[in-house]
Structure formats: structure tokens, C-alpha cells
Amino acid sequence: MSRHTICQAIVLHQHPVGDIHGELTLLTADHGLIRATAHGIRGQKSSLRSKCQTYSLITAYLFEDSQKQRFKLSDAEVIADYFA
């Protein structure tokens, strides 16, 4: 079974973790509601910063750590933006 997953997700919330990292709450069709760590997302030069705005529909490239039961967002592509 592969530990890499590609799925469409809606970014519901972004919570800061440390200085430049963040934890995203994502709604996916395959896994339901998940939390994924995005390393460096809050940095000034991060490519994920603009891609993972709240209420964006994205193609999420996730890595699943089965021992820690956590997801890590490694990359994202914006499909559509739905700003409130």
C-alpha cells in the first residue's frame, strides 16, 4: 500500500504551528475531514502559502505517516478559489 496520496480537498482552516509551519484542516472525499502538517507554509518564500488559502479547492499531494497516524502536505495545486 502506498503512503503517498493524491486527492482533491477543500482547505477549511489553517492553524499556525511554530514560526513558519502550519496545520491545515482539509475536507476530502476519500478520507473525510483530516489535519495535515504543511512545513514552511507561513514562510515568506513558500510556494504553498498562496496555494493553501482558506476555502480553496486544491489537488493535495499527501504523505501518510502510518506510525504517527499523521498526514503531511508535500505539494498542492489550486483548482478553484472560494473566498468568503
mmCIF file of C-alpha atoms in Angstrom:
data_model
loop_
_atom_site.group_PDB
_atom_site.id
_atom_site.type_symbol
_atom_site.label_atom_id
_atom_site.label_comp_id
_atom_site.label_asym_id
_atom_site.label_seq_id
_atom_site.Cartn_x
_atom_site.Cartn_y
_atom_site.Cartn_z
ATOM 1 C CA MET A 1 0.000 0.000 0.000
ATOM 2 C CA SER A 2 1.355 3.380 -0.985
ATOM 3 C CA ARG A 3 1.971 6.040 1.633
ATOM 4 C CA HIS A 4 1.545 8.801 -0.966
ATOM 5 C CA THR A 5 -1.955 10.003 -1.776
ATOM 6 C CA ILE A 6 -3.231 12.473 -4.346
ATOM 7 C CA CYS A 7 -6.746 13.760 -3.716
ATOM 8 C CA GLN A 8 -8.946 16.798 -4.121
ATOM 9 C CA ALA A 9 -9.556 18.738 -0.919
ATOM 10 C CA ILE A 10 -11.120 21.939 0.357
ATOM 11 C CA VAL A 11 -8.971 23.927 2.805
ATOM 12 C CA LEU A 12 -11.234 24.728 5.753
ATOM 13 C CA HIS A 13 -8.791 26.156 8.285
ATOM 14 C CA GLN A 14 -5.119 26.984 8.723
ATOM 15 C CA HIS A 15 -3.630 26.872 12.217
ATOM 16 C CA PRO A 16 -0.073 28.159 12.885
ATOM 17 C CA VAL A 17 2.485 25.728 14.296
ATOM 18 C CA GLY A 18 5.719 27.380 15.371
ATOM 19 C CA ASP A 19 7.155 30.251 13.365
ATOM 20 C CA ILE A 20 6.711 29.108 9.760
ATOM 21 C CA HIS A 21 4.826 25.815 9.818
ATOM 22 C CA GLY A 22 1.091 25.270 9.774
ATOM 23 C CA GLU A 23 -1.567 22.642 10.196
ATOM 24 C CA LEU A 24 -4.393 22.553 7.662
ATOM 25 C CA THR A 25 -7.861 21.151 8.152
ATOM 26 C CA LEU A 26 -8.870 19.584 4.841
ATOM 27 C CA LEU A 27 -12.165 18.111 3.676
ATOM 28 C CA THR A 28 -11.597 15.245 1.241
ATOM 29 C CA ALA A 29 -13.922 12.774 -0.439
ATOM 30 C CA ASP A 30 -11.600 9.804 0.222
ATOM 31 C CA HIS A 31 -10.525 10.401 3.831
ATOM 32 C CA GLY A 32 -13.195 12.794 5.124
ATOM 33 C CA LEU A 33 -12.004 15.532 7.463
ATOM 34 C CA ILE A 34 -8.231 15.357 8.047
ATOM 35 C CA ARG A 35 -5.487 17.514 9.518
ATOM 36 C CA ALA A 36 -2.265 17.773 7.543
ATOM 37 C CA THR A 37 1.005 19.406 8.545
ATOM 38 C CA ALA A 38 2.424 21.812 5.966
ATOM 39 C CA HIS A 39 6.092 22.544 6.668
ATOM 40 C CA GLY A 40 7.166 26.087 5.843
ATOM 41 C CA ILE A 41 3.706 27.251 4.725
ATOM 42 C CA ARG A 42 3.912 30.517 6.641
ATOM 43 C CA GLY A 43 7.368 31.450 5.320
ATOM 44 C CA GLN A 44 7.776 34.489 3.074
ATOM 45 C CA LYS A 45 9.059 32.475 0.096
ATOM 46 C CA SER A 46 6.789 29.434 0.454
ATOM 47 C CA SER A 47 5.015 28.272 -2.687
ATOM 48 C CA LEU A 48 2.352 26.604 -0.519
ATOM 49 C CA ARG A 49 1.421 29.919 1.099
ATOM 50 C CA SER A 50 -0.620 31.194 -1.851
ATOM 51 C CA LYS A 51 -1.950 27.770 -2.823
ATOM 52 C CA CYS A 52 -3.491 26.857 0.531
ATOM 53 C CA GLN A 53 -5.709 29.810 1.337
ATOM 54 C CA THR A 54 -8.922 29.153 3.247
ATOM 55 C CA TYR A 55 -11.823 27.905 1.093
ATOM 56 C CA SER A 56 -9.622 26.882 -1.822
ATOM 57 C CA LEU A 57 -10.262 23.678 -3.741
ATOM 58 C CA ILE A 58 -6.868 22.048 -4.245
ATOM 59 C CA THR A 59 -5.275 18.887 -5.504
ATOM 60 C CA ALA A 60 -3.388 17.809 -2.389
ATOM 61 C CA TYR A 61 -0.267 15.659 -2.525
ATOM 62 C CA LEU A 62 -0.235 13.972 0.873
ATOM 63 C CA PHE A 63 2.264 11.727 2.613
ATOM 64 C CA GLU A 64 0.796 9.468 5.300
ATOM 65 C CA ASP A 65 2.950 8.505 8.284
ATOM 66 C CA SER A 66 1.170 5.367 9.466
ATOM 67 C CA GLN A 67 3.132 5.059 12.715
ATOM 68 C CA LYS A 68 2.245 8.564 13.874
ATOM 69 C CA GLN A 69 -1.144 8.449 12.094
ATOM 70 C CA ARG A 70 -0.486 11.894 10.598
ATOM 71 C CA PHE A 71 -0.594 13.437 7.140
ATOM 72 C CA LYS A 72 1.962 15.820 5.648
ATOM 73 C CA LEU A 73 1.130 18.101 2.732
ATOM 74 C CA SER A 74 4.060 17.969 0.339
ATOM 75 C CA ASP A 75 2.567 19.956 -2.560
ATOM 76 C CA ALA A 76 -0.707 21.428 -3.793
ATOM 77 C CA GLU A 77 -2.280 22.725 -6.985
ATOM 78 C CA VAL A 78 -5.168 25.193 -6.926
ATOM 79 C CA ILE A 79 -8.291 24.128 -8.798
ATOM 80 C CA ALA A 80 -10.596 26.975 -7.667
ATOM 81 C CA ASP A 81 -10.805 29.705 -5.003
ATOM 82 C CA TYR A 82 -13.970 30.295 -2.983
ATOM 83 C CA PHE A 83 -13.297 33.297 -0.770
ATOM 84 C CA ALA A 84 -15.844 34.179 1.891
#
